GROMACS .gro file of C-alpha atoms in nm:
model
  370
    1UNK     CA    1   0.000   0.000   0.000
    2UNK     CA    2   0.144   0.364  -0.072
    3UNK     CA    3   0.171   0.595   0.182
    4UNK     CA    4  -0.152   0.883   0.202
    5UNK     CA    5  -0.100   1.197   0.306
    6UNK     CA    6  -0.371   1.515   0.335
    7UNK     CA    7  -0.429   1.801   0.089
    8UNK     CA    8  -0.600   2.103   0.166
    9UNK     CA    9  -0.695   2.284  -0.157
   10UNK     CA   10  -0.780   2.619  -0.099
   11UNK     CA   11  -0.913   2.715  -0.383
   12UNK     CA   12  -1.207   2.476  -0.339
   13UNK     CA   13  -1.208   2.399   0.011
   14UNK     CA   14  -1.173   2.073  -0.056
   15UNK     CA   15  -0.950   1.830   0.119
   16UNK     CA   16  -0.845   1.529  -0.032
   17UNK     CA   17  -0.614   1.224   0.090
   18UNK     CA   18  -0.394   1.038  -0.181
   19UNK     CA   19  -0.070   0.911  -0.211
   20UNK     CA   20   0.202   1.077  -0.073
   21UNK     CA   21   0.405   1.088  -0.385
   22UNK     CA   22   0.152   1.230  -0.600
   23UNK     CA   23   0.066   1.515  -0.336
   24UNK     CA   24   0.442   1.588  -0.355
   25UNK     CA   25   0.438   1.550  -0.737
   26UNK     CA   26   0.118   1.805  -0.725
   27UNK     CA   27   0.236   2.033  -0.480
   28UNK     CA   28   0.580   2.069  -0.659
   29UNK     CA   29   0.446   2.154  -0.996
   30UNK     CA   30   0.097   2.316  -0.927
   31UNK     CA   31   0.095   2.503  -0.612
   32UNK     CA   32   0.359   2.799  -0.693
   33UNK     CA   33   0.134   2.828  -1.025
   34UNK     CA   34  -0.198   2.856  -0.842
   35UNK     CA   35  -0.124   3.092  -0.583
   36UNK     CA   36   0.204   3.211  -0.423
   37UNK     CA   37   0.014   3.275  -0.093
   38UNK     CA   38  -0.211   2.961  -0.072
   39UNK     CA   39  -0.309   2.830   0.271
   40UNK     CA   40  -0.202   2.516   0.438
   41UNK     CA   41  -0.235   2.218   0.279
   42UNK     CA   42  -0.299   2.043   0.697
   43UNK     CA   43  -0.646   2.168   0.780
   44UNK     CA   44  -0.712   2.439   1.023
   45UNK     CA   45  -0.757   2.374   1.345
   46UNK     CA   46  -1.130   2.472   1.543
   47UNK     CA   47  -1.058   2.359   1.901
   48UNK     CA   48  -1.096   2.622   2.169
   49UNK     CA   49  -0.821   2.713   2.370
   50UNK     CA   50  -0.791   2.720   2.763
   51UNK     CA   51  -0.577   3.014   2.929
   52UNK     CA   52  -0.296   2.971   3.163
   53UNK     CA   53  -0.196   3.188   3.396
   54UNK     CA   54   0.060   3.360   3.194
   55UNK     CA   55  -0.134   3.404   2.917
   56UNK     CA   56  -0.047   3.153   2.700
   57UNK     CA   57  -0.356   2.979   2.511
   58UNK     CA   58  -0.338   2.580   2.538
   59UNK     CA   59  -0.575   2.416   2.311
   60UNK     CA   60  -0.859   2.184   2.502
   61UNK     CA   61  -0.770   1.871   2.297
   62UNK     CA   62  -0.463   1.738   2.297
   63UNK     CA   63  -0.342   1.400   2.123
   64UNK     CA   64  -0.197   1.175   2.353
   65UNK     CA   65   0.124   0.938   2.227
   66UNK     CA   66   0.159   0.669   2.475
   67UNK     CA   67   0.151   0.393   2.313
   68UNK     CA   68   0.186   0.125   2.458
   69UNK     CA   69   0.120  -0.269   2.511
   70UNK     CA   70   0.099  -0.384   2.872
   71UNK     CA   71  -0.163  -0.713   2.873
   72UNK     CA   72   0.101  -0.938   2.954
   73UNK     CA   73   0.093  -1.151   3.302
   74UNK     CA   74   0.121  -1.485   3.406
   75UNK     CA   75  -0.182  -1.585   3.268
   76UNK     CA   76  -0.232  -1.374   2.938
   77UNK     CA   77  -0.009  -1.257   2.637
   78UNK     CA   78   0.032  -0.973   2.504
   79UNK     CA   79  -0.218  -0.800   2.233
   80UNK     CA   80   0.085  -0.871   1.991
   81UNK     CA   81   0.009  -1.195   1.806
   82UNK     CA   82   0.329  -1.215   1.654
   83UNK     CA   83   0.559  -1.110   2.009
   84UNK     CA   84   0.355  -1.282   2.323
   85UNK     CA   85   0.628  -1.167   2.587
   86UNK     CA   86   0.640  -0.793   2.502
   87UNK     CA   87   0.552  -0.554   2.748
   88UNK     CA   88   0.633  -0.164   2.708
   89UNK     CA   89   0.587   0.122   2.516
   90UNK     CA   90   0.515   0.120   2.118
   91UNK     CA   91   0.645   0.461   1.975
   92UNK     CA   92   0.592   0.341   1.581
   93UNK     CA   93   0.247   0.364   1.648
   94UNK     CA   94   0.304   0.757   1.646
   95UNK     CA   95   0.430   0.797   1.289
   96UNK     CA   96   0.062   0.742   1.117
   97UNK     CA   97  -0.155   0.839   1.387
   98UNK     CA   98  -0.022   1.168   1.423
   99UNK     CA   99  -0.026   1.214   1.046
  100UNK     CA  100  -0.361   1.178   1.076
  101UNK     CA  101  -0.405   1.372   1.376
  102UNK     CA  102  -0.252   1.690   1.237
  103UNK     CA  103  -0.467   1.629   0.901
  104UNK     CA  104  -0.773   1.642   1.093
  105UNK     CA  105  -0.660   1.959   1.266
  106UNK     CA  106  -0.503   1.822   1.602
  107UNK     CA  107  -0.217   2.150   1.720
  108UNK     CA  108  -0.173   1.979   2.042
  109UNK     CA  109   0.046   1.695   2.087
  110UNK     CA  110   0.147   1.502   2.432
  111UNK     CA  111   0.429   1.269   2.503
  112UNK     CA  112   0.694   1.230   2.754
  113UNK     CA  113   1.059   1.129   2.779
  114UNK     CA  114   0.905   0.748   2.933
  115UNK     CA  115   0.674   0.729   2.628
  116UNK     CA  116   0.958   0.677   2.346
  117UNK     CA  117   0.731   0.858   2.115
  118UNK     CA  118   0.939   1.163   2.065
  119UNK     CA  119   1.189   1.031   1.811
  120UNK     CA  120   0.851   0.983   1.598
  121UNK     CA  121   0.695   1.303   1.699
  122UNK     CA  122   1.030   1.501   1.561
  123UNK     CA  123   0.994   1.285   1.237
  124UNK     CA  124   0.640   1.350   1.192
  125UNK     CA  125   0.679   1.729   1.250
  126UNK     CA  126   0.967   1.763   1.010
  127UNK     CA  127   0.798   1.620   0.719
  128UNK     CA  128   0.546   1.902   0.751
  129UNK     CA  129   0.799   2.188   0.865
  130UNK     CA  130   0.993   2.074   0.553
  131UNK     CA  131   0.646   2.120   0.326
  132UNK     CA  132   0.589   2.449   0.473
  133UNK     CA  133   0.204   2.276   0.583
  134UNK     CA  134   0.263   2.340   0.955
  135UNK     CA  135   0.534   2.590   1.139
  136UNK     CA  136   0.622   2.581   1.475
  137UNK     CA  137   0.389   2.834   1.559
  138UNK     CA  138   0.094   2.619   1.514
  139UNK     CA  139   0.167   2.357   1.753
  140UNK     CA  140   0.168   2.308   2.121
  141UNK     CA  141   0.400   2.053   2.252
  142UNK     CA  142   0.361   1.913   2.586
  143UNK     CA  143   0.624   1.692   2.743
  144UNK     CA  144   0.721   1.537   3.087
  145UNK     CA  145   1.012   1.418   3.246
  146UNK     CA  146   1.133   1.304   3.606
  147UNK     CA  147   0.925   0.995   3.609
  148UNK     CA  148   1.011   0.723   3.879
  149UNK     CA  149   1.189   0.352   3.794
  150UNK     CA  150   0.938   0.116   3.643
  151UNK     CA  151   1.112  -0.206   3.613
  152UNK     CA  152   1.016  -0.428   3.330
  153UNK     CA  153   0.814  -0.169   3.179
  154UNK     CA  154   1.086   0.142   3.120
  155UNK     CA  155   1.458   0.146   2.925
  156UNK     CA  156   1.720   0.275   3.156
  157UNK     CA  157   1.715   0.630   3.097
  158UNK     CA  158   1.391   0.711   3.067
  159UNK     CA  159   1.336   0.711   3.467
  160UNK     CA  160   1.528   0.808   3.718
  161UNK     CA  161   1.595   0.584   4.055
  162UNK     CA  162   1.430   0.881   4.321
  163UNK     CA  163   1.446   0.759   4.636
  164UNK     CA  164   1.842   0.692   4.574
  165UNK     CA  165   1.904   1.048   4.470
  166UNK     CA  166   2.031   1.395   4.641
  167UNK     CA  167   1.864   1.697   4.555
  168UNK     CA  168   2.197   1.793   4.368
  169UNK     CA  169   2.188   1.474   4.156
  170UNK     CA  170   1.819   1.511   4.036
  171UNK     CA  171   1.897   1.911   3.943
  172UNK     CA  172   2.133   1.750   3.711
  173UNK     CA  173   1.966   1.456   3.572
  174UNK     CA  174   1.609   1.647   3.516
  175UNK     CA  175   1.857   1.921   3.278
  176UNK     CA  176   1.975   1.657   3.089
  177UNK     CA  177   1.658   1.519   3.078
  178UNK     CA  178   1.547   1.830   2.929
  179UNK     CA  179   1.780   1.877   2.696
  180UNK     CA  180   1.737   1.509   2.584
  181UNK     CA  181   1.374   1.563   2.496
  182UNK     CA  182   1.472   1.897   2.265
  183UNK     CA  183   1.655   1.646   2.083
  184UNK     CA  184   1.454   1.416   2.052
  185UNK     CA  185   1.160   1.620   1.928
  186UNK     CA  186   1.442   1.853   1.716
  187UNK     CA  187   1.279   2.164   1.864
  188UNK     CA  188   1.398   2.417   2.036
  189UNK     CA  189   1.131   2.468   2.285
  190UNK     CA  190   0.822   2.323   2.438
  191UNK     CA  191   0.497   2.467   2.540
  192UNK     CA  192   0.466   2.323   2.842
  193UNK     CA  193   0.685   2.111   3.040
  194UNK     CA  194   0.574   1.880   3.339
  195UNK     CA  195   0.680   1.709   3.642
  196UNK     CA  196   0.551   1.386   3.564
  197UNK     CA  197   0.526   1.251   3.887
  198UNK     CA  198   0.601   1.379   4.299
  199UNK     CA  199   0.780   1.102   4.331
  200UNK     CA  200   0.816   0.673   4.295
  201UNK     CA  201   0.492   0.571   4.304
  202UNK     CA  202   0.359   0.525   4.616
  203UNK     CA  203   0.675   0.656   4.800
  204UNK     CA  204   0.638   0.845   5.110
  205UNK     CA  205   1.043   0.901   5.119
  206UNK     CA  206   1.134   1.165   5.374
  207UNK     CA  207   1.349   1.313   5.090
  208UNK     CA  208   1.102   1.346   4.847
  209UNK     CA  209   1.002   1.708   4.885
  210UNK     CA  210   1.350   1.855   4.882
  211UNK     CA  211   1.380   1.642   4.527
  212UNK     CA  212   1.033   1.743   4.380
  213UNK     CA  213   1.167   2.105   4.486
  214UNK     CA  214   1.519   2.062   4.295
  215UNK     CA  215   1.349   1.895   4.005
  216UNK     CA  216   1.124   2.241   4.013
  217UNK     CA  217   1.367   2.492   3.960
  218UNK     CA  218   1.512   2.328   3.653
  219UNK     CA  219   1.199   2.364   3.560
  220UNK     CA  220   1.186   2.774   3.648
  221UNK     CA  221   1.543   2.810   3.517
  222UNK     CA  222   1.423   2.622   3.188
  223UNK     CA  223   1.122   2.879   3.132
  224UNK     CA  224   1.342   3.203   3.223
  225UNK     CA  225   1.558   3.103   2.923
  226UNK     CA  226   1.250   3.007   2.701
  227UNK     CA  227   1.288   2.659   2.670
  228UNK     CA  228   0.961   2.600   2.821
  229UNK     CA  229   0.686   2.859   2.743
  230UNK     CA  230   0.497   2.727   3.040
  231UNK     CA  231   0.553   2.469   3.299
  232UNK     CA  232   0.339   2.234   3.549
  233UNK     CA  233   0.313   1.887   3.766
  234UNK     CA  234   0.150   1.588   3.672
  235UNK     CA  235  -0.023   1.353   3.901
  236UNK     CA  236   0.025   1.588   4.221
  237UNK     CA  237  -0.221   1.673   4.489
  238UNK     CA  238  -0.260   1.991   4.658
  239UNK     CA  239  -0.060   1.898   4.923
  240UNK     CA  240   0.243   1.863   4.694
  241UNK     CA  241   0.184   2.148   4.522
  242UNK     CA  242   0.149   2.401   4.883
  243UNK     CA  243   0.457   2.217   5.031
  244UNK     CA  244   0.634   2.318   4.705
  245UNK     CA  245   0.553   2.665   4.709
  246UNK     CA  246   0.613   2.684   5.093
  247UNK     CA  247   0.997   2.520   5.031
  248UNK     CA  248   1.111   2.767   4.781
  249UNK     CA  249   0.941   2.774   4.455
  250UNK     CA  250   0.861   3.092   4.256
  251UNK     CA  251   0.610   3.014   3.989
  252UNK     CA  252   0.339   2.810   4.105
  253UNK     CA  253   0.236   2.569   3.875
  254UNK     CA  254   0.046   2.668   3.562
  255UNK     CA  255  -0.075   2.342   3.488
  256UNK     CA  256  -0.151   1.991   3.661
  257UNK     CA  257  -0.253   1.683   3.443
  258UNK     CA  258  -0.393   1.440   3.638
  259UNK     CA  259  -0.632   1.073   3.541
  260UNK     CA  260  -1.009   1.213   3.508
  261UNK     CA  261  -1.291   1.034   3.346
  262UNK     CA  262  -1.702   1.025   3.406
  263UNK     CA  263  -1.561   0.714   3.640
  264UNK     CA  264  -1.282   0.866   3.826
  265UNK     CA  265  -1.247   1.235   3.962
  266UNK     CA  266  -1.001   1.383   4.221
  267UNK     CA  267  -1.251   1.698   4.341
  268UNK     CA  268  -0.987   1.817   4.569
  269UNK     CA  269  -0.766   1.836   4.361
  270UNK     CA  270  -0.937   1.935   4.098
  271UNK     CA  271  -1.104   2.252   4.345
  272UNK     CA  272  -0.788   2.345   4.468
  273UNK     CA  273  -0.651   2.401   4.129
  274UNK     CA  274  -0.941   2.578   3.987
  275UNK     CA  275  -0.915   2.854   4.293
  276UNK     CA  276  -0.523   2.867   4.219
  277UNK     CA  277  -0.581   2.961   3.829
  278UNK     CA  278  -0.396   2.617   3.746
  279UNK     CA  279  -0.504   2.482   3.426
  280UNK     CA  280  -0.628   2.102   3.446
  281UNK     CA  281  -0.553   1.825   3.171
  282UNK     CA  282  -0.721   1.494   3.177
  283UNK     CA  283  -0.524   1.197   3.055
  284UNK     CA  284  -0.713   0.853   3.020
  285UNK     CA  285  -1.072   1.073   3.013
  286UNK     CA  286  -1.234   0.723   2.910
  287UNK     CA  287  -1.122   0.511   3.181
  288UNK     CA  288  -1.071   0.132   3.074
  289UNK     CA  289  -1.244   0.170   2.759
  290UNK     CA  290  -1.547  -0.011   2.603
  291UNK     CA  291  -1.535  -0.283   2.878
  292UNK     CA  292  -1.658  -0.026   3.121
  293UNK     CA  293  -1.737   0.335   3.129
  294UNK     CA  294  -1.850   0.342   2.741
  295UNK     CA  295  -2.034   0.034   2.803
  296UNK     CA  296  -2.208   0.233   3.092
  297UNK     CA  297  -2.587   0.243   3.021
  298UNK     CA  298  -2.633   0.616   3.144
  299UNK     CA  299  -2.334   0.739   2.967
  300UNK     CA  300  -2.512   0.530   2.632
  301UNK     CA  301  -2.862   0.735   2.698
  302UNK     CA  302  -2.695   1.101   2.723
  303UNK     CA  303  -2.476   0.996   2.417
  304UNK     CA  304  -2.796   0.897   2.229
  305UNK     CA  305  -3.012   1.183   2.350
  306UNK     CA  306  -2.724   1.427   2.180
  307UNK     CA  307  -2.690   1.217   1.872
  308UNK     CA  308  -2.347   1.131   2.000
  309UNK     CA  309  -2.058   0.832   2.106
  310UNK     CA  310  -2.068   0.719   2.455
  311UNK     CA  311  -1.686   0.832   2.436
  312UNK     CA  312  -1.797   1.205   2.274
  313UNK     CA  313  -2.030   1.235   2.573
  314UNK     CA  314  -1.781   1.108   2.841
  315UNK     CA  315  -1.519   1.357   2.690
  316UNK     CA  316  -1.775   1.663   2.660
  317UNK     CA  317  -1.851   1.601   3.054
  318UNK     CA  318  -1.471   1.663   3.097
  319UNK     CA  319  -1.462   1.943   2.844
  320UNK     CA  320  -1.735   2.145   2.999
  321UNK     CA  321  -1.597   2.081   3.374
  322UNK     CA  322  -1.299   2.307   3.262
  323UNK     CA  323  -1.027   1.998   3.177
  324UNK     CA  324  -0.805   1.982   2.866
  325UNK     CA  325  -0.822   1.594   2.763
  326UNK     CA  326  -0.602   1.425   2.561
  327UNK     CA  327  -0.754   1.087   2.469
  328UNK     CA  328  -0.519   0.815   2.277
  329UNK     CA  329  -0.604   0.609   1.929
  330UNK     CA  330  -0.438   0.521   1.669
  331UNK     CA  331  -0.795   0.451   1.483
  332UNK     CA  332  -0.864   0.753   1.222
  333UNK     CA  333  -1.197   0.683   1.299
  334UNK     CA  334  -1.156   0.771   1.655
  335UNK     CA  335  -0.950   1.026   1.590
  336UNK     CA  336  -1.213   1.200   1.409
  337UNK     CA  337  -1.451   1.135   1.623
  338UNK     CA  338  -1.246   1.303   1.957
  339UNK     CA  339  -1.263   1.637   1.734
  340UNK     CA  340  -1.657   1.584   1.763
  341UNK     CA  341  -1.693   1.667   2.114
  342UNK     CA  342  -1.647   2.054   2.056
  343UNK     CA  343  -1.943   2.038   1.817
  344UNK     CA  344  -2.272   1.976   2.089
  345UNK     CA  345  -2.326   2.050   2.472
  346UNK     CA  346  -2.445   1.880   2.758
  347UNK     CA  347  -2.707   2.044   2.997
  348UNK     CA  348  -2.749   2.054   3.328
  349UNK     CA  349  -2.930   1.766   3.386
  350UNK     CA  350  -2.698   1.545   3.186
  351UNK     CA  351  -2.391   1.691   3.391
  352UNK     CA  352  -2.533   1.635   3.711
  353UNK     CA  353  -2.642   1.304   3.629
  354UNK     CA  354  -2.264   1.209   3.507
  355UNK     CA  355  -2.109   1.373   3.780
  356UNK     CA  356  -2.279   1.104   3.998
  357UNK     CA  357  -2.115   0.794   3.793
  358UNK     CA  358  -1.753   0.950   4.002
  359UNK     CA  359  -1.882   0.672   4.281
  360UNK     CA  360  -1.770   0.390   4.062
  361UNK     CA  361  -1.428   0.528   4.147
  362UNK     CA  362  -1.259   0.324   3.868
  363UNK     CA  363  -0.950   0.391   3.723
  364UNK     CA  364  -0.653   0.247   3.479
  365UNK     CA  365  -0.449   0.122   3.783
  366UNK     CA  366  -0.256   0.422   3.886
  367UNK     CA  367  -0.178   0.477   4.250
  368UNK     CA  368  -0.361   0.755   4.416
  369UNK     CA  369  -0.199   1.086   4.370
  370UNK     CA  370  -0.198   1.132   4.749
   0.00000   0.00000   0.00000
């Protein structure tokens, strides 16, 4: 099969997909001959924006890259027919979803040094630098880094080994960290950085607020120089974030992305952040998928009242309590349909009646952010 890409035609408005070779073939000996000043051939995008706290406009749907196969245990294989021991992250999925993505008029894009999708991202993006269809200026990159040991699951590298680190050694590690994802995505900057976690999982390490602290101020040095236009937490509670500002910090976080779905919602943390002006992302915002949540009988009637997926509803819930969400899919279908959830509203009734579901309390396995 040849490789598709997207074609905007301005002219007509229409928008076309066909093999990649014949787009360049068209673009090379058409487009100058058309119109010197013709728009993008990558569609433009219509998702709304939230507003950080310095002013800089994050759009509300981001795509997420972490890909990733982790079915494996002692009694199951993994979802790869052809490779029934592998467990870990799958960063060629990212080459053709986020072609797509970008087609359909995704600007946001998440990953994180742990995901391995960055390599991919950087390849993806310079295709379309290179074709003048996208510039820098039209994306919003959000990474993460300082992410706890994982054994089994993460390449050495990736994490760092917390609880056996001084202050002075994560300050170093989290700028090389940094600097590694740059180069992996080939950009100069970011749009917003993260602290992907406060600490190991479930560690309640006596040093772990004087590293989450060092870790921090890379992170403040990193935006005064403009590597980061805007920098946050991930997976911290409000108690992290107060004993950071009481220990030192100087910015207070513009932005904390924490697990949020119909089925799982941290209110206090969630409150707290809303009173401090931090912006909120929502990774997994479906939960476990069909088996669950969009299997959900409620969520099915709202979703059918509005015309709409169970998974359009579940993410409009999100949208509407103030959350940035950046689902994952590698389907185009899905894809699509995640751009859907800008284009209807849920009332009151249908929010209030979601906002119950929260007592199901389920999750994708994380620990607690407490």
């Amino acid at each position: 099969q040849i490789p598709a890409m997207y074609y905007f035609h301005a002219a007509t408005g229409l928008y076309f997909r066909m093999p990649s070779i014949f787009v360049q073939f068209f673009l090379l000996t058409f487009l100058t001959v058309e119109n010197s000043a013709v728009q993008s051939p990558i569609c433009n995008s219509m998702i709304p924006s939230i507003s950080l706290s310095n002013g800089v406009e994050m759009p509300q749907l981001a795509m997420g890259t972490c890909f990733r196969d982790t079915m494996k245990d002692e009694n199951n294989p993994s979802g790869l027919p052809l490779n029934p021991n592998f467990f870990g992250f799958l960063p060629e999925r990212t080459h053709r979803a986020l072609t797509h993505a970008l087609a359909m008029g995704y600007r946001h894009i998440d990953t994180a040094l742990v995901y391995r999708s960055q390599k991919a991202i950087g390849s993806v993006l310079a295709s379309h630098f290179a074709s003048g269809a996208l510039t820098r200026e039209d994306l919003f990159i959000t990474s993460k880094l300082y992410h706890g040991s994982m054994p089994g699951l993460t390449r050495k590298g990736t994490t760092l080994d917390l609880e056996n680190m001084t202050p002075e050694e994560v300050s170093v590690a989290v700028e090389t960290q940094f600097e590694t994802i740059l180069e992996e995505l080939n950009l100069g900057y970011v749009d917003l950085m993260l602290l992907h976690w406060p600490a190991e999982m479930d560690s309640k390490h006596e040093g772990n607020a004087a590293r989450r602290l060092a870790a921090w101020k890379v992170l403040e040095d990193c935006f005064s120089r403009g590597w980061a236009r805007s920098i946050g937490v991930s997976n911290f509670s409000e108690a992290h974030i107060e004993q950071l500002m009481e220990d030192g910090a100087k910015i207070l976080p513009m932005v904390n992305q924490i697990e949020a779905s119909v089925y799982k919602q941290w209110n206090g943390i969630a409150d707290y952040c809303r009173g401090k002006g931090i912006g909120l992302m929502a990774y997994s915002p479906l939960g476990m998928g069909k088996a669950s949540l969009l299997a959900d009988p409620i969520l099915a009637g709202i979703a059918s009242k509005h015309n709409v997926e169970p998974a359009q509803a579940a993410m409009r819930y999100l949208v509407q309590l103030g959350y940035a969400i950046l689902p994952l899919s590698t389907s185009e279908k899905r894809l699509g349909q995640n751009m859907g959830v800008f284009s209807f509203e849920l009332d009151d009734t249908d929010m209030e009646t979601l906002g119950k579901l929260k007592s199901m309390n389920e999750g994708i396995g994380l620990p607690s952010p407490y």
